[in-house]
Amino acid sequence: MTHTTTYPNSPFIKGDGQRPEELTYKPTFMQKLFGRNYKWWYIFKFYFNKSLAYRLNYFAMIGRYLITFCIFALILYLKGGKESLDYYILASIGYYFYVIFNNTSFEMKDGVLFGKYSYHFLLPTNMHLKFYIQSFGMLVLPFIIRFFIFVGIILALKISIIFSFNLLIALILSVCSAVLIGNFWQTIIGSTSFYLPDNKYILMGTDDLVQLLTGSLVPLVGVLSFLQFTPWSWIIHHPMQIYLGKYDFNQTLMVFAGGIAWCVVLYFLAKWIFKMGLKRNEAVGL
């Protein structure tokens, strides 16, 4: 004789043994939108929510850049250089697009210092892309806060912004260069952790130096004109020259061609340096 146990009040099984309609899994809008790439949205959302756990960190994070900005802006103001001050304020906004991905190199530092690479390599995701999206998720809110602070500064100082086709071209070039060149450079400088595991001062020092190299502090002219040929100048300097109307059509095309060339060079350089550094990585215990 076979004994069958039934659960008439179970929410999972109807009398006919079928699952109720309301328990059928229904994908969310974002899951439908991203499909198989939904995991990248989830990674961004996870680290964005994680960054909210310590909200006071935002004040320190934002303050680090605003203190430098205020000191330099005060110097320009006291010298009476209104044009230079206007340039510096607008250029600083563009520089913050680069800053969004600064956490990538620090994550690579922890990968060596705390042996996290063994964990990252086990995940079925592209490690570098995960680092980029993770950094974006953690730093996008500070960027938004800084952006609105600068909008307030622009309105308070009555800085005129010329809305034109040049502005659109400059914005596209600046954002694309900040994302691509910034990411590849973060991989390159982050790979120094294979040789000096606790390299946080190198990372912070290079971040401060890049602010000069991009042309966000001062235009790369005169004695600094040789810096126009470095990849970082495509983040701020060249886009600002396009916006100010100092480049004609042919020069603008050459700027875009140079930006693409630098992206290709830095991409392969980042892959090669990371591969060389990875040979020094030790996974003790595996």
XYZ file of N, CA, C and O in Angstrom, residues 8-172:
660
model
N -2.681 20.378 1.228
C -3.750 21.125 0.558
C -3.608 22.639 0.663
O -4.103 23.371 -0.190
N -2.928 23.085 1.707
C -2.783 24.529 1.898
C -1.477 25.082 1.332
O -1.144 26.235 1.562
N -0.676 24.254 0.659
C 0.602 24.702 0.137
C 0.395 25.728 -0.962
O -0.422 25.526 -1.861
N 1.127 26.850 -0.914
C 0.992 27.868 -1.976
C 1.704 27.475 -3.256
O 1.577 28.148 -4.260
N 2.491 26.380 -3.212
C 3.303 25.999 -4.364
C 2.619 24.967 -5.259
O 2.991 24.805 -6.404
N 1.637 24.253 -4.731
C 1.028 23.166 -5.493
C -0.480 23.286 -5.437
O -1.067 23.406 -4.360
N -1.088 23.283 -6.594
C -2.540 23.261 -6.652
C -3.055 21.837 -6.536
O -2.282 20.892 -6.506
N -4.348 21.724 -6.511
C -4.923 20.390 -6.397
C -4.594 19.502 -7.559
O -4.512 18.281 -7.430
N -4.361 20.096 -8.745
C -4.017 19.298 -9.921
C -2.525 19.123 -10.092
O -2.059 18.618 -11.102
N -1.731 19.579 -9.078
C -0.286 19.397 -9.126
C 0.437 20.431 -9.959
O 1.636 20.323 -10.175
N -0.262 21.438 -10.437
C 0.369 22.463 -11.265
C 0.773 23.669 -10.424
O 0.141 23.990 -9.430
N 1.854 24.347 -10.844
C 2.276 25.576 -10.163
C 1.268 26.673 -10.454
O 0.816 26.810 -11.589
N 0.940 27.471 -9.468
C -0.012 28.559 -9.708
C 0.568 29.600 -10.656
O 1.780 29.789 -10.728
N -0.276 30.287 -11.383
C 0.149 31.231 -12.391
C 0.990 32.360 -11.792
O 1.961 32.816 -12.390
N 0.622 32.794 -10.571
C 1.314 33.934 -9.992
C 2.736 33.610 -9.571
O 3.524 34.511 -9.281
N 3.112 32.323 -9.493
C 4.467 31.949 -9.105
C 5.387 31.778 -10.309
O 6.553 31.492 -10.162
N 4.874 31.928 -11.511
C 5.704 31.837 -12.701
C 6.655 33.028 -12.742
O 6.239 34.169 -12.554
N 7.942 32.760 -12.975
C 8.949 33.828 -12.951
C 8.743 34.778 -14.118
O 8.599 34.379 -15.265
N 8.702 36.063 -13.787
C 8.548 37.084 -14.798
C 9.766 38.017 -14.761
O 10.019 38.645 -13.735
N 10.527 38.110 -15.847
C 11.715 38.971 -15.854
C 11.334 40.436 -15.712
O 10.273 40.873 -16.175
N 12.205 41.199 -15.075
C 11.980 42.626 -14.909
C 12.236 43.349 -16.229
O 12.750 42.759 -17.196
N 11.933 44.636 -16.249
C 12.157 45.432 -17.456
C 13.636 45.465 -17.816
O 14.007 45.343 -18.987
N 14.522 45.652 -16.791
C 15.950 45.721 -17.051
C 16.489 44.389 -17.562
O 17.390 44.352 -18.395
N 15.937 43.288 -17.059
C 16.367 41.972 -17.537
C 15.968 41.768 -18.995
O 16.715 41.187 -19.782
N 14.785 42.249 -19.350
C 14.357 42.157 -20.746
C 15.212 43.054 -21.631
O 15.547 42.697 -22.756
N 15.550 44.239 -21.101
C 16.308 45.211 -21.886
C 17.730 44.738 -22.167
O 18.207 44.814 -23.302
N 18.417 44.218 -21.136
C 19.822 43.828 -21.279
C 19.992 42.379 -21.721
O 21.042 42.014 -22.249
N 18.995 41.543 -21.480
C 19.113 40.146 -21.874
C 20.265 39.437 -21.175
O 20.393 39.484 -19.956
N 21.135 38.807 -21.973
C 22.268 38.069 -21.409
C 23.290 38.994 -20.758
O 24.135 38.541 -19.978
N 23.247 40.271 -21.062
C 24.179 41.242 -20.474
C 23.636 41.882 -19.200
O 24.195 42.863 -18.720
N 22.567 41.327 -18.666
C 21.977 41.879 -17.447
C 22.957 41.862 -16.285
O 22.880 42.702 -15.394
N 23.888 40.923 -16.310
C 24.832 40.815 -15.195
C 25.625 42.097 -15.020
O 25.983 42.464 -13.905
N 25.914 42.827 -16.117
C 26.694 44.056 -16.000
C 25.874 45.145 -15.309
O 26.411 45.929 -14.525
N 24.583 45.188 -15.612
C 23.708 46.125 -14.913
C 23.642 45.768 -13.429
O 23.651 46.649 -12.569
N 23.599 44.473 -13.117
C 23.521 44.035 -11.725
C 24.801 44.409 -10.981
O 24.751 44.832 -9.822
N 25.960 44.240 -11.636
C 27.233 44.606 -11.004
C 27.256 46.100 -10.704
O 27.651 46.538 -9.617
N 26.824 46.910 -11.690
C 26.763 48.362 -11.468
C 25.839 48.691 -10.304
O 26.193 49.477 -9.411
N 24.654 48.096 -10.285
C 23.668 48.378 -9.244
C 24.176 47.942 -7.878
O 23.990 48.647 -6.875
N 24.840 46.786 -7.828
C 25.350 46.271 -6.552
C 26.375 47.222 -5.944
O 26.299 47.574 -4.764
N 27.342 47.667 -6.757
C 28.393 48.535 -6.224
C 27.890 49.959 -5.994
O 28.430 50.670 -5.144
N 26.875 50.372 -6.742
C 26.258 51.671 -6.469
C 25.598 51.644 -5.093
O 25.769 52.571 -4.287
N 24.853 50.581 -4.807
C 24.224 50.449 -3.487
C 25.261 50.274 -2.388
O 25.097 50.787 -1.278
N 26.347 49.579 -2.718
C 27.412 49.388 -1.738
C 28.059 50.718 -1.373
O 28.419 50.948 -0.207
N 28.198 51.587 -2.340
C 28.828 52.879 -2.068
C 27.975 53.738 -1.149
O 28.479 54.650 -0.491
N 26.679 53.463 -1.075
C 25.782 54.244 -0.231
C 25.886 53.851 1.241
O 25.329 54.538 2.103
N 26.594 52.752 1.509
C 26.696 52.285 2.892
C 27.472 53.263 3.761
O 27.214 53.398 4.958
N 28.450 53.960 3.171
C 29.263 54.922 3.917
C 29.158 56.278 3.228
O 30.055 56.707 2.500
N 28.044 56.937 3.451
C 27.756 58.188 2.747
C 28.743 59.293 3.087
O 29.008 60.183 2.277
N 29.301 59.266 4.316
C 30.239 60.315 4.707
C 31.510 60.283 3.867
O 32.224 61.283 3.769
N 31.791 59.122 3.265
C 32.971 59.031 2.398
C 32.864 59.968 1.200
O 33.873 60.386 0.632
N 31.619 60.273 0.806
C 31.438 61.161 -0.330
C 32.025 62.536 -0.068
O 32.581 63.169 -0.965
N 31.892 63.015 1.179
C 32.416 64.331 1.491
C 33.938 64.351 1.351
O 34.512 65.316 0.853
N 34.590 63.277 1.802
C 36.045 63.204 1.668
C 36.446 63.048 0.204
O 37.406 63.664 -0.277
N 35.689 62.224 -0.526
C 35.990 61.961 -1.928
C 35.818 63.222 -2.770
O 36.657 63.571 -3.603
N 34.699 63.916 -2.546
C 34.425 65.143 -3.286
C 35.378 66.247 -2.846
O 35.894 67.020 -3.656
N 35.634 66.316 -1.536
C 36.499 67.354 -0.997
C 37.909 67.280 -1.519
O 38.572 68.312 -1.709
N 38.398 66.074 -1.784
C 39.775 65.915 -2.267
C 40.002 66.712 -3.547
O 41.048 67.355 -3.717
N 39.031 66.685 -4.451
C 39.180 67.400 -5.701
C 38.753 68.864 -5.582
O 39.322 69.739 -6.238
N 37.748 69.128 -4.743
C 37.273 70.494 -4.615
C 38.286 71.389 -3.898
O 38.371 72.581 -4.190
N 39.048 70.816 -2.958
C 40.065 71.609 -2.268
C 41.123 72.088 -3.263
O 41.512 73.260 -3.282
N 41.584 71.164 -4.112
C 42.554 71.532 -5.151
C 41.957 72.576 -6.084
O 42.626 73.554 -6.468
N 40.705 72.374 -6.440
C 40.028 73.320 -7.338
C 39.961 74.713 -6.718
O 40.274 75.714 -7.368
N 39.548 74.790 -5.461
C 39.375 76.088 -4.796
C 40.711 76.838 -4.673
O 40.768 78.057 -4.882
N 41.777 76.114 -4.339
C 43.087 76.753 -4.204
C 43.542 77.334 -5.539
O 43.973 78.491 -5.629
N 43.431 76.530 -6.583
C 43.882 76.981 -7.901
C 42.984 78.083 -8.441
O 43.463 79.047 -9.053
N 41.668 77.962 -8.226
C 40.739 78.989 -8.692
C 40.990 80.310 -7.977
O 40.888 81.387 -8.582
N 41.344 80.249 -6.686
C 41.638 81.465 -5.925
C 42.871 82.171 -6.482
O 42.903 83.408 -6.589
N 43.879 81.371 -6.850
C 45.096 81.957 -7.429
C 44.769 82.675 -8.743
O 45.211 83.800 -8.985
N 43.970 82.023 -9.589
C 43.591 82.640 -10.860
C 42.759 83.894 -10.638
O 42.902 84.895 -11.355
N 41.874 83.855 -9.641
C 41.014 85.006 -9.366
C 41.825 86.197 -8.874
O 41.608 87.338 -9.301
N 42.784 85.943 -7.977
C 43.601 87.028 -7.429
C 44.493 87.660 -8.486
O 44.830 88.838 -8.406
N 44.864 86.861 -9.482
C 45.689 87.392 -10.565
C 44.858 88.149 -11.598
O 45.408 88.760 -12.511
N 43.546 88.049 -11.433
C 42.676 88.770 -12.353
C 42.494 88.105 -13.694
O 42.044 88.746 -14.652
N 42.835 86.824 -13.798
C 42.698 86.118 -15.068
C 41.321 85.511 -15.216
O 41.144 84.309 -15.019
N 40.317 86.321 -15.556
C 38.940 85.836 -15.694
C 38.837 84.787 -16.785
O 38.161 83.767 -16.630
N 39.515 85.005 -17.891
C 39.470 84.041 -18.994
C 40.075 82.702 -18.576
O 39.534 81.636 -18.889
N 41.199 82.747 -17.858
C 41.837 81.520 -17.377
C 40.958 80.809 -16.357
O 40.881 79.583 -16.332
N 40.268 81.583 -15.502
C 39.382 81.004 -14.512
C 38.199 80.310 -15.177
O 37.810 79.206 -14.778
N 37.626 80.937 -16.196
C 36.518 80.327 -16.935
C 36.951 79.015 -17.575
O 36.230 78.012 -17.534
N 38.139 79.034 -18.178
C 38.680 77.817 -18.806
C 38.836 76.713 -17.766
O 38.445 75.562 -18.000
N 39.397 77.049 -16.622
C 39.672 76.065 -15.585
C 38.394 75.436 -15.051
O 38.329 74.218 -14.831
N 37.355 76.233 -14.876
C 36.098 75.710 -14.345
C 35.449 74.752 -15.338
O 35.011 73.653 -14.968
N 35.394 75.130 -16.602
C 34.797 74.254 -17.616
C 35.629 72.991 -17.819
O 35.091 71.885 -17.966
N 36.949 73.130 -17.817
C 37.831 71.979 -18.011
C 37.733 71.003 -16.846
O 37.871 69.786 -17.032
N 37.505 71.514 -15.646
C 37.416 70.647 -14.466
C 36.231 69.695 -14.564
O 36.306 68.545 -14.119
N 35.125 70.161 -15.161
C 33.964 69.285 -15.331
C 34.331 68.099 -16.227
O 33.991 66.947 -15.939
N 35.029 68.387 -17.321
C 35.454 67.305 -18.208
C 36.399 66.343 -17.538
O 36.341 65.122 -17.758
N 37.262 66.857 -16.668
C 38.227 65.999 -15.981
C 37.534 64.988 -15.076
O 38.019 63.874 -14.885
N 36.384 65.358 -14.532
C 35.691 64.460 -13.610
C 35.125 63.231 -14.303
O 34.819 62.235 -13.650
N 34.973 63.277 -15.640
C 34.593 62.056 -16.360
C 35.704 61.019 -16.254
O 35.443 59.818 -16.171
N 36.949 61.491 -16.281
C 38.091 60.581 -16.127
C 38.136 59.999 -14.720
O 38.442 58.821 -14.530
N 37.815 60.821 -13.732
C 37.914 60.409 -12.333
C 36.961 59.257 -12.006
O 37.222 58.470 -11.099
N 35.867 59.134 -12.766
C 34.866 58.100 -12.479
C 35.490 56.711 -12.445
O 35.043 55.843 -11.694
N 36.535 56.474 -13.221
C 37.105 55.134 -13.326
C 38.400 54.969 -12.523
O 39.121 53.988 -12.706
N 38.695 55.931 -11.650
C 39.946 55.886 -10.900
C 40.030 54.718 -9.937
O 41.117 54.330 -9.513
N 38.894 54.142 -9.564
C 38.911 53.049 -8.598
C 39.456 51.759 -9.193
O 39.802 50.830 -8.457
N 39.566 51.691 -10.526
C 40.023 50.471 -11.186
C 41.434 50.081 -10.751
O 41.692 48.926 -10.409
N 42.354 51.034 -10.761
C 43.744 50.729 -10.396
C 43.854 50.329 -8.929
O 44.675 49.477 -8.578
N 43.017 50.900 -8.068
C 43.046 50.532 -6.651
C 42.493 49.123 -6.449
O 42.944 48.398 -5.564
N 41.526 48.729 -7.255
C 41.008 47.359 -7.183
C 42.082 46.377 -7.641
O 42.209 45.278 -7.084
N 42.880 46.768 -8.632
C 43.977 45.912 -9.082
C 45.045 45.794 -7.994
O 45.651 44.732 -7.828
N 45.264 46.895 -7.273
C 46.221 46.857 -6.148
C 45.772 45.833 -5.106
O 46.573 45.005 -4.643
N 44.487 45.853 -4.760
C 43.966 44.890 -3.788
C 44.016 43.466 -4.331
O 44.142 42.510 -3.567
N 43.930 43.349 -5.668
C 43.999 42.020 -6.272
C 45.311 41.328 -5.974
O 45.361 40.109 -5.766
N 46.404 42.099 -5.935
C 47.722 41.541 -5.618
C 47.945 41.509 -4.114
O 48.364 40.497 -3.551
N 47.643 42.621 -3.457
C 47.953 42.766 -2.035
C 47.186 41.771 -1.176
O 47.719 41.236 -0.199
N 45.943 41.467 -1.549
C 45.107 40.561 -0.752
C 44.780 39.266 -1.473
O 43.889 38.527 -1.051
N 45.477 38.988 -2.573
C 45.293 37.715 -3.270
C 43.932 37.536 -3.905
O 43.434 36.413 -4.013
N 43.319 38.631 -4.374
C 41.971 38.543 -4.918
C 41.929 38.064 -6.365
O 40.858 37.735 -6.867
N 43.079 38.047 -7.031
C 43.056 37.628 -8.429
C 42.608 36.173 -8.569
O 41.981 35.802 -9.565
N 42.925 35.366 -7.610
C 42.482 33.968 -7.655
C 40.967 33.889 -7.702
O 40.383 33.040 -8.387
N 40.314 34.795 -6.986
C 38.848 34.854 -6.983
C 38.327 35.419 -8.298
O 37.381 34.871 -8.892
N 38.958 36.492 -8.783
C 38.471 37.133 -10.009
C 38.562 36.204 -11.216
O 37.670 36.217 -12.077
N 39.610 35.394 -11.276
C 39.788 34.515 -12.427
C 38.780 33.365 -12.453
O 38.574 32.747 -13.492
N 38.178 33.087 -11.305
C 37.187 32.013 -11.243
C 35.808 32.462 -11.705
O 34.951 31.630 -11.993
N 35.604 33.764 -11.785
C 34.294 34.277 -12.179
C 34.119 34.197 -13.697
O 35.055 34.443 -14.446
N 32.902 33.868 -14.160
C 32.639 33.777 -15.609
C 32.365 35.145 -16.231
O 31.423 35.324 -16.999
N 33.190 36.134 -15.892
C 33.020 37.486 -16.418
C 34.386 38.034 -16.815
O 35.413 37.579 -16.317
N 34.363 39.017 -17.688
C 35.589 39.700 -18.069
C 36.058 40.541 -16.883
O 35.359 41.459 -16.452
N 37.224 40.223 -16.357
C 37.693 40.847 -15.122
C 37.859 42.355 -15.271
O 37.424 43.135 -14.410
N 38.479 42.805 -16.351
C 38.739 44.233 -16.525
C 37.440 45.002 -16.721
O 37.273 46.099 -16.174
N 36.518 44.438 -17.497
C 35.228 45.098 -17.678
C 34.481 45.178 -16.355
O 33.811 46.184 -16.073
N 34.606 44.156 -15.546
C 33.982 44.173 -14.221
C 34.578 45.291 -13.362
O 33.851 45.993 -12.656
N 35.903 45.466 -13.424
C 36.556 46.540 -12.672
C 36.021 47.909 -13.110
O 35.770 48.785 -12.278
N 35.873 48.102 -14.431
C 35.416 49.387 -14.945
C 33.992 49.692 -14.479
O 33.704 50.791 -14.008
N 33.113 48.706 -14.612
C 31.719 48.910 -14.224
C 31.605 49.065 -12.715
O 30.804 49.865 -12.211
N 32.419 48.324 -11.989
C 32.437 48.444 -10.527
C 32.841 49.857 -10.117
O 32.215 50.472 -9.242
N 33.884 50.389 -10.733
C 34.334 51.746 -10.428
C 33.264 52.762 -10.790
O 33.012 53.722 -10.039
N 32.617 52.561 -11.936
C 31.562 53.476 -12.363
C 30.403 53.467 -11.369
O 29.852 54.530 -11.026
N 30.047 52.279 -10.888
C 28.959 52.181 -9.928
C 29.266 52.879 -8.616
O 28.383 53.489 -8.003
N 30.518 52.817 -8.184
C 30.897 53.402 -6.904
C 31.119 54.909 -6.983
O 30.943 55.622 -5.989
N 31.507 55.421 -8.156
C 31.914 56.823 -8.247
C 30.974 57.703 -9.066
O 31.212 58.898 -9.185
N 29.919 57.119 -9.628
C 29.023 57.929 -10.457
C 28.261 58.947 -9.621
O 28.037 60.086 -10.067
N 27.869 58.609 -8.396
C 27.135 59.563 -7.569
C 28.007 60.748 -7.156
O 27.551 61.901 -7.252
N 29.264 60.524 -6.708
C 30.125 61.685 -6.450
C 30.309 62.565 -7.675
O 30.390 63.793 -7.552
N 30.369 61.945 -8.863
C 30.483 62.739 -10.089
C 29.255 63.621 -10.275
O 29.371 64.814 -10.605
N 28.072 63.066 -10.061
C 26.832 63.837 -10.220
C 26.787 64.992 -9.226
O 26.410 66.119 -9.569
N 27.209 64.718 -7.989
C 27.216 65.772 -6.963
C 28.179 66.886 -7.365
O 27.850 68.080 -7.291
N 29.394 66.511 -7.799
C 30.370 67.513 -8.227
C 29.862 68.303 -9.431
O 30.097 69.513 -9.533
N 29.179 67.609 -10.334
C 28.659 68.267 -11.533
C 27.686 69.380 -11.158
O 27.782 70.501 -11.679
N 26.765 69.111 -10.253
C 25.793 70.129 -9.864
C 26.449 71.247 -9.054
O 26.003 72.406 -9.115
N 27.493 70.907 -8.301
C 28.241 71.956 -7.601
C 28.855 72.918 -8.610
O 28.797 74.148 -8.461
N 29.416 72.371 -9.684
C 30.043 73.202 -10.700
C 29.004 73.978 -11.503
O 29.275 75.097 -11.944
N 27.831 73.402 -11.709
C 26.757 74.155 -12.360
C 26.407 75.377 -11.523
O 26.204 76.480 -12.054
N 26.361 75.195 -10.198
C 26.110 76.318 -9.302
C 27.204 77.367 -9.375
O 26.924 78.579 -9.366
N 28.464 76.899 -9.475
C 29.587 77.846 -9.582
C 29.505 78.628 -10.891
O 29.734 79.850 -10.916
N 29.168 77.947 -11.978
C 29.053 78.599 -13.282
C 27.957 79.664 -13.257
O 28.126 80.776 -13.776
N 26.823 79.346 -12.627
C 25.730 80.313 -12.540
C 26.104 81.479 -11.632
O 25.781 82.638 -11.932
N 26.801 81.175 -10.526
C 27.165 82.233 -9.575
C 28.174 83.200 -10.180
O 28.088 84.418 -9.957
N 29.126 82.678 -10.963
C 30.159 83.533 -11.566
C 29.753 84.067 -12.935
O 30.537 84.764 -13.583
N 28.543 83.677 -13.376
C 28.000 84.139 -14.657
C 28.945 83.833 -15.814
O 29.247 84.683 -16.662
N 29.408 82.590 -15.821
C 30.282 82.139 -16.906
C 29.414 81.784 -18.108
O 28.479 80.980 -17.999
N 29.700 82.378 -19.232
C 28.904 82.129 -20.435
C 29.382 80.874 -21.147
O 30.582 80.680 -21.360
N 28.432 80.011 -21.479
C 28.735 78.785 -22.227
C 28.100 78.919 -23.608
O 26.898 79.172 -23.732
N 28.918 78.751 -24.625
C 28.444 78.885 -26.005
C 27.897 77.538 -26.471
O 28.664 76.594 -26.701
N 26.581 77.426 -26.588
C 25.964 76.186 -27.045
C 26.010 76.158 -28.570
O 25.302 76.903 -29.250
N 26.875 75.295 -29.067
C 27.085 75.240 -30.510
C 27.445 73.817 -30.916
O 27.552 72.912 -30.078
N 27.645 73.637 -32.220
C 28.068 72.332 -32.740
C 29.452 71.979 -32.209
O 29.744 70.815 -31.936
N 30.300 72.983 -32.039
C 31.640 72.755 -31.483
C 31.569 72.205 -30.067
O 32.373 71.359 -29.669
N 30.598 72.690 -29.287
C 30.430 72.203 -27.926
C 30.044 70.725 -27.927
O 30.566 69.935 -27.132
N 29.152 70.335 -28.833
C 28.733 68.938 -28.936
C 29.901 68.046 -29.321
O 30.109 66.985 -28.715
N 30.680 68.461 -30.323
C 31.842 67.688 -30.762
C 32.868 67.569 -29.634
O 33.416 66.486 -29.375
N 33.110 68.674 -28.951
C 34.082 68.677 -27.853
C 33.629 67.763 -26.724
O 34.436 67.050 -26.124
N 32.336 67.775 -26.418
C 31.804 66.943 -25.338
C 31.934 65.469 -25.681
O 32.332 64.658 -24.837
N 31.601 65.105 -26.921
C 31.708 63.702 -27.351
C 33.159 63.234 -27.273
O 33.452 62.147 -26.762
